[in-house]
Short mmCIF file of C-alpha atoms in Angstrom, two decimals:
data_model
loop_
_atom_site.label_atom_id
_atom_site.label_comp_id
_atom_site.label_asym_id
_atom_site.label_seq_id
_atom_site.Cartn_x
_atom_site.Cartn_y
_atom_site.Cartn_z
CA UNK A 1 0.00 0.00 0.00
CA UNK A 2 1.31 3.55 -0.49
CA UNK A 3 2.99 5.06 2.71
CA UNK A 4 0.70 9.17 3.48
CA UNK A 5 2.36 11.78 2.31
CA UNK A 6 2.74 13.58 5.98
CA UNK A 7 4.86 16.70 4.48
CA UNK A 8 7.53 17.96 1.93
CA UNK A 9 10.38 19.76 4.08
CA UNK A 10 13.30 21.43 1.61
CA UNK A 11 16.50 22.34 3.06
CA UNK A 12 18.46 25.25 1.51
CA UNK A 13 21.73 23.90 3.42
CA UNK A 14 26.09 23.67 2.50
CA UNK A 15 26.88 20.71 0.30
CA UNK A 16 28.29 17.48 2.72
CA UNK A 17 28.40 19.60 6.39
CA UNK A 18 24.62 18.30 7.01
CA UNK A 19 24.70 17.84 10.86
CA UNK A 20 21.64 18.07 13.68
CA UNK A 21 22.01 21.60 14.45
CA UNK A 22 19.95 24.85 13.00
CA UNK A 23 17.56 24.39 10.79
CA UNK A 24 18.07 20.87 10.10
CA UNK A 25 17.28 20.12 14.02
CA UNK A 26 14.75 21.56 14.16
CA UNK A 27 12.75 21.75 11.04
CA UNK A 28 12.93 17.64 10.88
CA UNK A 29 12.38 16.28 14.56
CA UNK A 30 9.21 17.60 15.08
CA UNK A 31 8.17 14.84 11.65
CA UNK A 32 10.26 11.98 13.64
CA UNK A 33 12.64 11.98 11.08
CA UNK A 34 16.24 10.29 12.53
CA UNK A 35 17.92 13.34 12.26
CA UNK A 36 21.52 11.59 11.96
CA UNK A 37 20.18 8.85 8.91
CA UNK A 38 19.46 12.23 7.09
CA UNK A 39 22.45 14.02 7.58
CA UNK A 40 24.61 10.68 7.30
CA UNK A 41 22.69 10.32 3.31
CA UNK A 42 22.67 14.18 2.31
CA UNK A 43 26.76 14.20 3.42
CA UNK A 44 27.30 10.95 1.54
CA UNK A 45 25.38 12.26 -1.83
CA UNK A 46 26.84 15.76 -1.47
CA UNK A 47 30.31 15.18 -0.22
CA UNK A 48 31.89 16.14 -4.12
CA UNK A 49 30.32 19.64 -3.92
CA UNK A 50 31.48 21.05 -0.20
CA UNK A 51 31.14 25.29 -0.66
CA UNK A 52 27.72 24.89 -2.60
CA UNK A 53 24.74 25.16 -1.38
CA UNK A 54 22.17 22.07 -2.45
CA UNK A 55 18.97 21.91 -1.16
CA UNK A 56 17.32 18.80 -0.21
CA UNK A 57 13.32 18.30 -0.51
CA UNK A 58 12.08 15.35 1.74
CA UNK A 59 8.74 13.82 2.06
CA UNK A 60 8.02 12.80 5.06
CA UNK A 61 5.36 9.93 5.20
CA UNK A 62 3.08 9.55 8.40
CA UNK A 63 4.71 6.77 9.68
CA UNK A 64 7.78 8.57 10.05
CA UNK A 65 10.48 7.18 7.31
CA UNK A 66 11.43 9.46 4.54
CA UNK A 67 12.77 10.16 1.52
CA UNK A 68 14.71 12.65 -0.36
CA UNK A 69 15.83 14.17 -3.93
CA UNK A 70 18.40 16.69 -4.23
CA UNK A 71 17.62 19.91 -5.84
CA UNK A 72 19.61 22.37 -8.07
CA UNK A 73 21.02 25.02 -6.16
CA UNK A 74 18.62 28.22 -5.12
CA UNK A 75 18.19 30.63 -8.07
CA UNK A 76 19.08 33.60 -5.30
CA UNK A 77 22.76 31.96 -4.64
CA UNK A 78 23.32 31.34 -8.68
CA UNK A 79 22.34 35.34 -9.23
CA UNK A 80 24.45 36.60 -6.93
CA UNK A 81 27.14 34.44 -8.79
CA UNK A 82 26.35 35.51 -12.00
CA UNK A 83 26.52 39.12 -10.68
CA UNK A 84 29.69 38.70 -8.57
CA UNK A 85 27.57 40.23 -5.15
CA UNK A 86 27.93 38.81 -1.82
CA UNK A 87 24.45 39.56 -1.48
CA UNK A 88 20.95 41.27 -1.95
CA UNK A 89 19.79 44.61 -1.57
CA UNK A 90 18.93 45.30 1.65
CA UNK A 91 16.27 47.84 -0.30
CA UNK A 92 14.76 46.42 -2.85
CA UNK A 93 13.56 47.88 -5.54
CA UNK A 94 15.09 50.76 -5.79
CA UNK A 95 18.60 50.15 -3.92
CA UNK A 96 20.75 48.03 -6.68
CA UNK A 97 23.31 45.71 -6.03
CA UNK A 98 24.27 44.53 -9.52
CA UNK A 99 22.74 43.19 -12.74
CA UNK A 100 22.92 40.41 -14.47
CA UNK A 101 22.38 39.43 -18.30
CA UNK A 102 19.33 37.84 -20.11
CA UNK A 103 22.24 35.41 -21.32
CA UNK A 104 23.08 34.46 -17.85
CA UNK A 105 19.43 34.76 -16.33
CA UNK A 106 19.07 32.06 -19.49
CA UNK A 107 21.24 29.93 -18.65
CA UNK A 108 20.12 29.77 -14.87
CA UNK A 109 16.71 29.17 -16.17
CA UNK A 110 18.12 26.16 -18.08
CA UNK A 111 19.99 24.96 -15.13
CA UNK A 112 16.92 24.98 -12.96
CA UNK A 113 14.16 24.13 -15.29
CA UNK A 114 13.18 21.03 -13.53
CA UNK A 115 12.75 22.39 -10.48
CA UNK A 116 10.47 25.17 -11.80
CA UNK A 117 6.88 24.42 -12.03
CA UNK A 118 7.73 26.75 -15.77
CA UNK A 119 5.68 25.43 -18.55
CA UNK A 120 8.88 26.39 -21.11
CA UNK A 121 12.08 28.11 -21.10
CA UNK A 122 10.65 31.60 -21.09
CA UNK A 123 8.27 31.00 -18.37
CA UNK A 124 11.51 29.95 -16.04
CA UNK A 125 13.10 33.20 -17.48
CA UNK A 126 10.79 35.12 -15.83
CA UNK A 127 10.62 33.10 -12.81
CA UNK A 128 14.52 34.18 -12.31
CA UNK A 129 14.05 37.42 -13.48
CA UNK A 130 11.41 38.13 -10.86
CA UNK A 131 13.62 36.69 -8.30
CA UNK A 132 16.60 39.22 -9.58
CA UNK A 133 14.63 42.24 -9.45
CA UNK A 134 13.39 41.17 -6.03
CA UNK A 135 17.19 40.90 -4.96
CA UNK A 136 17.89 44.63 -6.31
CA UNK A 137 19.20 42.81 -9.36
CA UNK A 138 18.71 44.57 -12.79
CA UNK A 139 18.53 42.14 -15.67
CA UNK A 140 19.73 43.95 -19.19
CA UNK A 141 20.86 42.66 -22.51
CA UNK B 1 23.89 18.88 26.45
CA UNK B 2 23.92 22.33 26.83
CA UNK B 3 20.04 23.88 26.42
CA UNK B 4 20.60 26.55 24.03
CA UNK B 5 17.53 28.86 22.72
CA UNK B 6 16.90 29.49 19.13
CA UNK B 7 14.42 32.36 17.91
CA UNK B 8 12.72 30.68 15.10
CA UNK B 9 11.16 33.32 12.51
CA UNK B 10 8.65 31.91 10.11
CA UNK B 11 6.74 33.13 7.63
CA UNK B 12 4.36 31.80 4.76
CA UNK B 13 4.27 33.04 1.06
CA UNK B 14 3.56 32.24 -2.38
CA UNK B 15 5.79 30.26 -4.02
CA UNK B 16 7.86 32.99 -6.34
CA UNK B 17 8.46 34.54 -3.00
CA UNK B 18 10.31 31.55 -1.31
CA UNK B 19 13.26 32.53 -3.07
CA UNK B 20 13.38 36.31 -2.10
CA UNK B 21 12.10 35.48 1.54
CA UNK B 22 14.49 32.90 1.68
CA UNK B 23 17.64 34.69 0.72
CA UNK B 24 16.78 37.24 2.96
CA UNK B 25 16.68 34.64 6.01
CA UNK B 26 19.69 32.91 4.69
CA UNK B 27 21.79 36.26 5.49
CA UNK B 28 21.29 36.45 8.81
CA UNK B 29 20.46 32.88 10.24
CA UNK B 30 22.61 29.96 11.59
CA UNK B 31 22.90 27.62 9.32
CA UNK B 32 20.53 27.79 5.93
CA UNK B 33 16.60 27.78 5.86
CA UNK B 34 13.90 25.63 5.46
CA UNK B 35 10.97 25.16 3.20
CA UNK B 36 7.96 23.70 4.59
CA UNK B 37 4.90 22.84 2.31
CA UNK B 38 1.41 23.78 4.05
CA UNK B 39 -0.71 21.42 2.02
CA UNK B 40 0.38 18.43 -0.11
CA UNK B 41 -0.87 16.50 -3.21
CA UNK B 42 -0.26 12.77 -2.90
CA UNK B 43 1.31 11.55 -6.11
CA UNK B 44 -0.01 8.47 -8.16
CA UNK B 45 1.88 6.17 -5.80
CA UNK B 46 2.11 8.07 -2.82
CA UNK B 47 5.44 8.81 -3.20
CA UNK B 48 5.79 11.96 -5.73
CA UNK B 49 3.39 14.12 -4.19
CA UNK B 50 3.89 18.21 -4.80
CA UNK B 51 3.48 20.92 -2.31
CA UNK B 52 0.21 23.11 -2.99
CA UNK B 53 -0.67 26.69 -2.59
CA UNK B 54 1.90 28.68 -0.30
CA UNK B 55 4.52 27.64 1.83
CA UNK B 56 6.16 28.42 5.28
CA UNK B 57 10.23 29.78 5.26
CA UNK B 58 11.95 28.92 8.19
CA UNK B 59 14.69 30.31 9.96
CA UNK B 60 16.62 30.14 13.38
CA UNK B 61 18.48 32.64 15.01
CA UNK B 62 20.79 31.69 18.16
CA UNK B 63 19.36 33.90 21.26
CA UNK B 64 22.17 35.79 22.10
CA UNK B 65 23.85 39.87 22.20
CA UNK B 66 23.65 40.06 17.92
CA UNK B 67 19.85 39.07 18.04
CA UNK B 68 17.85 42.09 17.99
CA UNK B 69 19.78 43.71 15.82
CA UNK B 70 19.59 40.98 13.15
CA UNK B 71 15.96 40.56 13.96
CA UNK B 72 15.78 44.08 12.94
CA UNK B 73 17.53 43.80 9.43
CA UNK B 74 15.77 41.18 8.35
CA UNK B 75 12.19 42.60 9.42
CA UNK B 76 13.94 45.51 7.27
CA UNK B 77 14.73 44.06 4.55
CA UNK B 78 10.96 42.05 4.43
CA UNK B 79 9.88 45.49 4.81
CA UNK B 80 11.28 46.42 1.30
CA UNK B 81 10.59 43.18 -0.15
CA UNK B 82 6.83 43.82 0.72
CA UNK B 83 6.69 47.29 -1.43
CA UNK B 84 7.22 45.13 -4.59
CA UNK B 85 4.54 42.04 -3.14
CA UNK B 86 2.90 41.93 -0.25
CA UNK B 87 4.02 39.69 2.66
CA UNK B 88 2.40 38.62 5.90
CA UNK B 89 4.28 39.82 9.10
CA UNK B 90 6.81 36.84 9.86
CA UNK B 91 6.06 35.10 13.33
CA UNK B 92 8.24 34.25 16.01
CA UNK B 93 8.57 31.05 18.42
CA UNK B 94 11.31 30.60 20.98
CA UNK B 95 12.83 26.77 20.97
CA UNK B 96 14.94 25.09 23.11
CA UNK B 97 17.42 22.35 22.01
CA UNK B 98 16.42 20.20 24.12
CA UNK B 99 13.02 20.32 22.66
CA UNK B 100 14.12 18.85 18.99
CA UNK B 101 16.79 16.91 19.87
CA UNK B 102 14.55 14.47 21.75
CA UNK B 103 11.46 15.29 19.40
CA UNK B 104 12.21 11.93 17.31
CA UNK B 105 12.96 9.49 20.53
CA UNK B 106 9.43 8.92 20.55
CA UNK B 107 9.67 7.40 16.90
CA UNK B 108 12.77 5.29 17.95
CA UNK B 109 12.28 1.21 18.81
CA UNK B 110 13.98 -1.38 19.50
CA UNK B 111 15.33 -3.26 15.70
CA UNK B 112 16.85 -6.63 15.49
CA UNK B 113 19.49 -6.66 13.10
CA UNK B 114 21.46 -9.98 11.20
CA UNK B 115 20.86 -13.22 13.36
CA UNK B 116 21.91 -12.19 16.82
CA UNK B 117 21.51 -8.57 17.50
CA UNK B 118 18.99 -5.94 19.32
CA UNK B 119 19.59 -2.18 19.11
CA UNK B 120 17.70 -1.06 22.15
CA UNK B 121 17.11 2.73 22.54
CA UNK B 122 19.03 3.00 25.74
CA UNK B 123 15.90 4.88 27.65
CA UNK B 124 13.99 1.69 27.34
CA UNK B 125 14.48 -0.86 29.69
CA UNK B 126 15.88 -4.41 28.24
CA UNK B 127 13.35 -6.35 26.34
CA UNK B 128 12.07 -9.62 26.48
CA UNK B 129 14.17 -11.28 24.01
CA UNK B 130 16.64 -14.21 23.35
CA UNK B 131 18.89 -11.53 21.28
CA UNK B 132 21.93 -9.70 22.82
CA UNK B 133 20.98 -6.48 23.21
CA UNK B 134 22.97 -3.17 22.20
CA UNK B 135 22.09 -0.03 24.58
CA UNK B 136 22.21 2.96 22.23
CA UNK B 137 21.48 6.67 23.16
CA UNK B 138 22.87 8.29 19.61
CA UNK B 139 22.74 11.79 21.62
CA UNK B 140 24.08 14.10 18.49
CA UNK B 141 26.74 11.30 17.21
CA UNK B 142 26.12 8.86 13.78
CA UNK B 143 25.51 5.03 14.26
CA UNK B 144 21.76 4.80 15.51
CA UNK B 145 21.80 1.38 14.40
CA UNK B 146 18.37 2.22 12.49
CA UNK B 147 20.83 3.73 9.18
CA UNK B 148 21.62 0.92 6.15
CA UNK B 149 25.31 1.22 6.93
CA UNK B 150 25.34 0.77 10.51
CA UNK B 151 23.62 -2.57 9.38
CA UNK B 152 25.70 -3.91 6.83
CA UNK B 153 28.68 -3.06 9.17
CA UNK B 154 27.20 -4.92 12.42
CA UNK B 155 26.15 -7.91 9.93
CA UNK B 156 29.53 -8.20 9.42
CA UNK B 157 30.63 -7.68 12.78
CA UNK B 158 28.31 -10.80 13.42
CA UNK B 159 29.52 -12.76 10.73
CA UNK B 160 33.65 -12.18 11.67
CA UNK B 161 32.32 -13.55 14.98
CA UNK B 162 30.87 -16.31 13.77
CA UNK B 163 33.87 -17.07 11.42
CA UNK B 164 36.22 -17.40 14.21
CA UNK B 165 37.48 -20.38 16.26
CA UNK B 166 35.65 -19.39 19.92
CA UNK B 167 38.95 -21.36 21.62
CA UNK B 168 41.35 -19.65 19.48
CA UNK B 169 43.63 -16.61 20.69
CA UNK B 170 41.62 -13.69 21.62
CA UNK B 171 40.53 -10.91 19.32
CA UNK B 172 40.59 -7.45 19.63
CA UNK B 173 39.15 -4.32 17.84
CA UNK B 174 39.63 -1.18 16.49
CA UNK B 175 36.65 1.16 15.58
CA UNK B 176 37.73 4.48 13.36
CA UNK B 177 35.23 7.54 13.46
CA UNK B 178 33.05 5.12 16.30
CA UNK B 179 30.55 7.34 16.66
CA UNK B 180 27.92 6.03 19.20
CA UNK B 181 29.91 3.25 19.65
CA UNK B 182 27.52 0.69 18.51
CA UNK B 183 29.63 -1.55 16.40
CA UNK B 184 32.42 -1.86 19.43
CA UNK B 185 29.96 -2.55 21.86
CA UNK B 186 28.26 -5.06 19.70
CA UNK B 187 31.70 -6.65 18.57
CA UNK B 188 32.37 -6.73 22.55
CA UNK B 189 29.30 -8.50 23.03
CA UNK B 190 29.75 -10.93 20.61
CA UNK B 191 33.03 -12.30 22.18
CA UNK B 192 35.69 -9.52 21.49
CA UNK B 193 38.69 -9.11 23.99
CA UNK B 194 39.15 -5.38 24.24
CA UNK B 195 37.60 -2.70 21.84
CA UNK B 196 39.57 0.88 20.92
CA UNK B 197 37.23 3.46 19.32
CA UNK B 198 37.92 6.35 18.11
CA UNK B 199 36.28 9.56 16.79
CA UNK B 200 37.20 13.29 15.87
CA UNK B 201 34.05 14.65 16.95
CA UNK B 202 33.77 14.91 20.86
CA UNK B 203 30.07 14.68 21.06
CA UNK B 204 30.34 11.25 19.28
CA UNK B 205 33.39 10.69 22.21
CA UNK B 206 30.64 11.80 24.81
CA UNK B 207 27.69 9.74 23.43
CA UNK B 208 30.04 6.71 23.59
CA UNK B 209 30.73 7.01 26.70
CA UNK B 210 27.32 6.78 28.01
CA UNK B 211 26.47 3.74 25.93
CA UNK B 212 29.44 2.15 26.55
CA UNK B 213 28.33 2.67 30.67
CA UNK B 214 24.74 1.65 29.76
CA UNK B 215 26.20 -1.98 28.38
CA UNK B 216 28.48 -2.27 30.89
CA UNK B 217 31.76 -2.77 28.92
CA UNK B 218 33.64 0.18 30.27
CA UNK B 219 36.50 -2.24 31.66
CA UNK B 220 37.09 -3.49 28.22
CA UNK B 221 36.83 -0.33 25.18
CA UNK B 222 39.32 2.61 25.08
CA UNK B 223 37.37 5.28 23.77
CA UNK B 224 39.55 8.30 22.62
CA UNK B 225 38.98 12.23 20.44
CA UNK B 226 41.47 10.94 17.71
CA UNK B 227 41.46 9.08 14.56
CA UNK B 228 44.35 6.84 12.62
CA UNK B 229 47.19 8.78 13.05
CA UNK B 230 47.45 8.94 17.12
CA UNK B 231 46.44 5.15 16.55
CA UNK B 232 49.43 4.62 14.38
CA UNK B 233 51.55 6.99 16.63
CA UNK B 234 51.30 4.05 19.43
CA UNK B 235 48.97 6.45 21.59
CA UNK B 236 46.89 3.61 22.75
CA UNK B 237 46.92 0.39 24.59
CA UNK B 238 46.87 -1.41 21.52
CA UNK B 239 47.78 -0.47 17.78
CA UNK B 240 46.79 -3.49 15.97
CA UNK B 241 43.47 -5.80 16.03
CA UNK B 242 41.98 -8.47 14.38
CA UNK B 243 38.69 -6.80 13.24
CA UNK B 244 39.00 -2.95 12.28
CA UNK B 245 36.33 -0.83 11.19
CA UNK B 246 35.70 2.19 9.57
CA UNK B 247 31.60 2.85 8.92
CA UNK B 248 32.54 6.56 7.73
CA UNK B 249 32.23 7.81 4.18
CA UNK B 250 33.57 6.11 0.75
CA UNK B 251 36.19 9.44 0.17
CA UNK B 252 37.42 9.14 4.26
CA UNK B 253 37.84 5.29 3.71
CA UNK B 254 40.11 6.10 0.87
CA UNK B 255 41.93 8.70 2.07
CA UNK B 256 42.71 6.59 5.24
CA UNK B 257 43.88 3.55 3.44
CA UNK B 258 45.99 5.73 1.71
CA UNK B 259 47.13 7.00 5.24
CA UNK B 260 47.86 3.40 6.43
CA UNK B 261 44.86 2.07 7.60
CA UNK B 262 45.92 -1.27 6.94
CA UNK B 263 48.88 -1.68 9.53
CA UNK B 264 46.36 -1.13 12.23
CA UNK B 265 44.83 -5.10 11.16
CA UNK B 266 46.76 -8.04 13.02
CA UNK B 267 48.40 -10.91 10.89
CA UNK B 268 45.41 -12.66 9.28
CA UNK B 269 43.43 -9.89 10.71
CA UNK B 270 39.82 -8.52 8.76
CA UNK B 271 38.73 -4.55 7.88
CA UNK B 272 35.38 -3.94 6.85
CA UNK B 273 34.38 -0.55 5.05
CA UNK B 274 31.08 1.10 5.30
CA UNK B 275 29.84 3.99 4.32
CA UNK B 276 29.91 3.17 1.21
CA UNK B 277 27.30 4.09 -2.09
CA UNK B 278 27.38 1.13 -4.46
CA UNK B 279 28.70 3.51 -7.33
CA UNK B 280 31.62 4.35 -5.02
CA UNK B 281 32.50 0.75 -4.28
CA UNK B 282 34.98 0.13 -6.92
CA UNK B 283 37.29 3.32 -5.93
CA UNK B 284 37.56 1.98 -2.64
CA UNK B 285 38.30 -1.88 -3.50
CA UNK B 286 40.99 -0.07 -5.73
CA UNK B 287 42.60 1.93 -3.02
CA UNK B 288 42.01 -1.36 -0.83
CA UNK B 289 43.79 -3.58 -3.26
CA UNK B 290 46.45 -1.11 -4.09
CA UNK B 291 47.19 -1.88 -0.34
CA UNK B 292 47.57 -5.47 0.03
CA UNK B 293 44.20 -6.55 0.58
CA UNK B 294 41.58 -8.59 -0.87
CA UNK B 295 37.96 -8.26 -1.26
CA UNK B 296 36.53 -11.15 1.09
CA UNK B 297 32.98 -10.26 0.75
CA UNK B 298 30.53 -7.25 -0.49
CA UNK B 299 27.05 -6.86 1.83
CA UNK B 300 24.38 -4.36 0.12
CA UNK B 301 21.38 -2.71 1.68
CA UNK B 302 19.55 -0.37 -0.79
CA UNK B 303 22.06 1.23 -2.08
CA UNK B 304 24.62 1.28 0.18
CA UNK B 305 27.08 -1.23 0.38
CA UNK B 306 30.35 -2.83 3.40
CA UNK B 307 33.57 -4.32 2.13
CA UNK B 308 34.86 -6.96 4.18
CA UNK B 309 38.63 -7.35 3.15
CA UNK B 310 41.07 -10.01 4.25
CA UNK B 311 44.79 -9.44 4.02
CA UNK B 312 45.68 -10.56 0.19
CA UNK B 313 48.46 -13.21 1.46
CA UNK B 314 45.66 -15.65 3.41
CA UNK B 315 44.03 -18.63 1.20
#
C-alpha cells in the first residue's frame, strides 16, 4: 500500500556539512525523522560539492520514514554568482546591487528548469528574473 | 547537552516569494533555511506528491547579544521586499534544544538486526528477548543502528564472529570515526577481547561514553577524540586488532587507506568498510587492493554497500 504523504520539508543547506544543528534540528524532529540517517545520506550524496549550497526536498510519510531528492542550487545563490555580489539589496527595488544578463538569467533558467513548475524556457526566465529584481538585481541585454 | 535557545522566525508566502524570503533569512540565520509545504498533493503512488498553494520559510536565530539587531535587518529588509509584493508579518517562536533533539525518541524502537543482535534505545528498559541487546542513546553522534550502513557493518561484525574459532587466541578491535559506539559494543558482546574506538568529533566521544556505561563494557573499550594517526603513533593500549572498522564515508575510507589504515589489522586480521554508495564501491576496493588486501565479501542494503577485506596473502 502507499505510505501518506505527511509533508515535503526542503532544506536550503552547505553541500556534505549536514549535521543536527539549526535548521536541520529543528525543522525535521518535530516529523520523527532520525535526524543523523538524514544528515549521514545528504553528506554521503553531497560530499563532491562542499562550498555549494544544495537543497534537499524530503517527504516525510506519516509513519515517520522518509525520503529525499536533491535539488539544483537556489536561483538567489546562482544570481548573486552571475553578478559577482555577496548579497541582496537590503532595499529592494530601488537600492541596486548589480545586474545580471538575459544570457546568464538564461542559462540559470536552463539549469533549474526542472525544479520550476515553468511550462517552457521563457516561463523559467521570468521566474529568475522576478527573483533578480526582487534581490535589487537589474537584468539587461 | 547544553540547552541553548533558538528564535525561530517563520513566515508563509507564495511560491515565487520563497526565493526572495528565503535569501533574505539565509543572510542572517545559523545555518541555511527551510521550506515547509502547508498542504500536499499525494502523487499516483504516494510517493511523488507536490506541495500546494503557499509555503512556510523557516529560519533560526541563536538567542544571544547580535539578536535584535539581526531581527531588525531582516524585518527591514521584508519590509522592502513587501513594497514590490505583499508579505504577511513573519512570526516568532522561541525553541529550546532540548526540545528537537529528543522530538524523534518517541519514533525510535527497538530493531533486530542480522541473526543475533537488538539495538535497544538506551531509555527503554531491556526487552524480552533471546537476542543480545545493544544499549544505544545516539545523543548528536552517527551510528543509531536504524541507518543501512550501521547494518551492513554490524552484519559483518556478526559474521567475523561467527567465522572465528571461539577457543582460538583472543581478538581485539579497532573502531575508526566510532561514533555512538555501537559496532564496538556489539563486537564486545559478541566475544571480542578489548575494543579501541575512536572519533574526531567529541560529542560522538561523549555519546560513547554513556552507551558504553549503559552496556556495561567500560573495563574493556578505550574510547579516545582521535582518529588513525594517534592510533598509528602508538597512543593507545593497543595499535593493531583483528577486526577494524571504519563505517565513515567512501572518500574518508580512501583517504585513510591511503594513510595506512591497513597496519592497524593483526596478521590474518579482517577490515570492513562502510559507508559506502554502491557507485563508489569500486574506488575503494581499488585503493584497498592497491594496499595489500583482498575483497573477502561485499554486503548491500539499498544502495549502500560494506567491504569486508582479508589481508591478500591468506588462502
Amino acid at each position: 500500500m502507499a505510505k501518506k504523504l505527511k509533508t515535503i520539508v526542503r532544506l536550503q543547506i552547505q553541500a556534505g556539512k549536514a549535521n543536527p544543528a539549526p535548521p536541520i534540528g529543528p525543522a525535521l524532529a518535530g516529523h520523527g525523522i532520525n535526524l543523523m540517517a538524514f544528515c549521514k545520506e545528504y553528506n554521503a550524496r553531497t560530499a563532491n560539492r562542499v562550498g555549494e549550497i544544495i537543497p534537499a526536498e524530503i517527504s516525510v510519510f506519516a509513519d515517520g520514514s522518509f525520503t529525499f531528492i536533491l535539488k539544483t542550487p537556489p536561483a538567489s545563490v546562482l544570481l548573486k554568482k552571475a553578478a559577482g555580489v555577496e548579497k541582496g539589496s537590503a532595499t529592494p527595488p530601488r537600492g541596486k546591487v548589480g545586474k545580471v544578463t538575459r544570457a546568464q538569467v538564461r542559462e540559470i533558467a536552463e539549469l533549474k528548469m526542472k525544479d520550476l513548475n515553468a511550462i517552457d524556457i521563457e516561463g523559467a526566465m521570468h521566474q529568475i528574473e522576478g527573483t533578480a529584481r526582487n534581490m535589487g538585481l537589474d537584468v539587461v541585454d | 547537552m547544553s540547552d541553548s535557545q533558538l528564535l525561530e522566525i517563520s513566515l508563509v508566502v507564495e511560491d515565487e516569494l520563497v526565493e526572495p524570503v528565503s535569501e533574505v533569512l539565509r543572510r542572517y540565520v545559523k545555518g541555511g533555511v527551510a521550506i515547509e509545504s502547508t498542504a500536499v498533493s499525494a502523487g499516483a503512488e504516494g510517493e511523488n506528491g507536490q506541495p500546494v498553494g503557499p509555503l512556510r520559510v523557516y529560519g533560526y536565530l541563536p538567542i544571544d547579544n547580535a539578536l535584535e539587531e539581526k531581527r531588525r535587518s531582516i524585518e527591514e529588509a521584508l519590509w522592502y521586499l513587501s513594497r514590490i509584493r505583499t508579505l504577511p508579518e513573519p512570526s516568532y517562536r522561541t525553541l529550546r534544544e532540548s526540545d528537537w533533539a529528543a522530538a524523534w525518541k518517541k519514533h525510535y524502537h527497538p530493531i533486530p538486526i542480522g541473526r543475533r543482535l537488538l539495538i535497544v534505545p538506551a531509555w527503554m528498559g531491556p526487552p524480552a528477548q533471546e537476542r543480545i541487546p545493544i544499549f544505544i542513546d545516539p545523543g548528536m553522534a552517527f551510528g543509531t543502528g536504524t541507518h543501512p550502513t550501521t547494518q551492513l557493518c554490524l552484519a559483518a561484525v556478526e559474521d567475523f564472529f561467527e567465522d572465528r574459532d571461539p577457543n582460538g587466541s583472543p581478538m581485539d578491535v579497532i573502531d575508526i570515526g566510532c561514533g555512538t559506539g555501537v559496532l564496538s559494543i556489539a563486537a564486545l558482546k559478541l566475544g571480542a577481547r578489548r575494543a579501541l574506538g575512536l572519533d574526531i568529533d567529541a560529542d560522538a566521544v561523549r555519546a560513547a561514553r554513556e552507551n558504553v556505561r549503559a552496556n556495561r563494557v567500560d573495563d574493556r573499550f578505550e574510547l579516545e577524540l582521535g582518529s588513525l594517526d594517534e592510533a598509528l603513533a602508538g597512543n593507545y593500549s593497543f595499535q593493531t586488532a583483528a577486526l577494524v572498522l571504519a563505517n565513515i564515508l567512501a572518500p574518508v575510507c580512501i583517504r585513510l587507506l591511503e594513510e595506512g589504515l591497513t597496519r592497524l589489522l593483526a596478521p590474518g586480521g579482517r577490515l570492513v568498510l562502510s559507508g559506502i554508495l554502491d557507485t563508489q564501491a569500486a574506488d575503494v576496493e581499488a585503493a584497498a587492493v592497491k594496499n595489500g588486501l583482498r575483497l573477502a565479501e561485499t554486503l548491500q542494503n539499498a544502495d549502500w554497500v560494506a567491504l569486508v577485506f582479508d589481508a591478500a596473502d591468506q588462502g
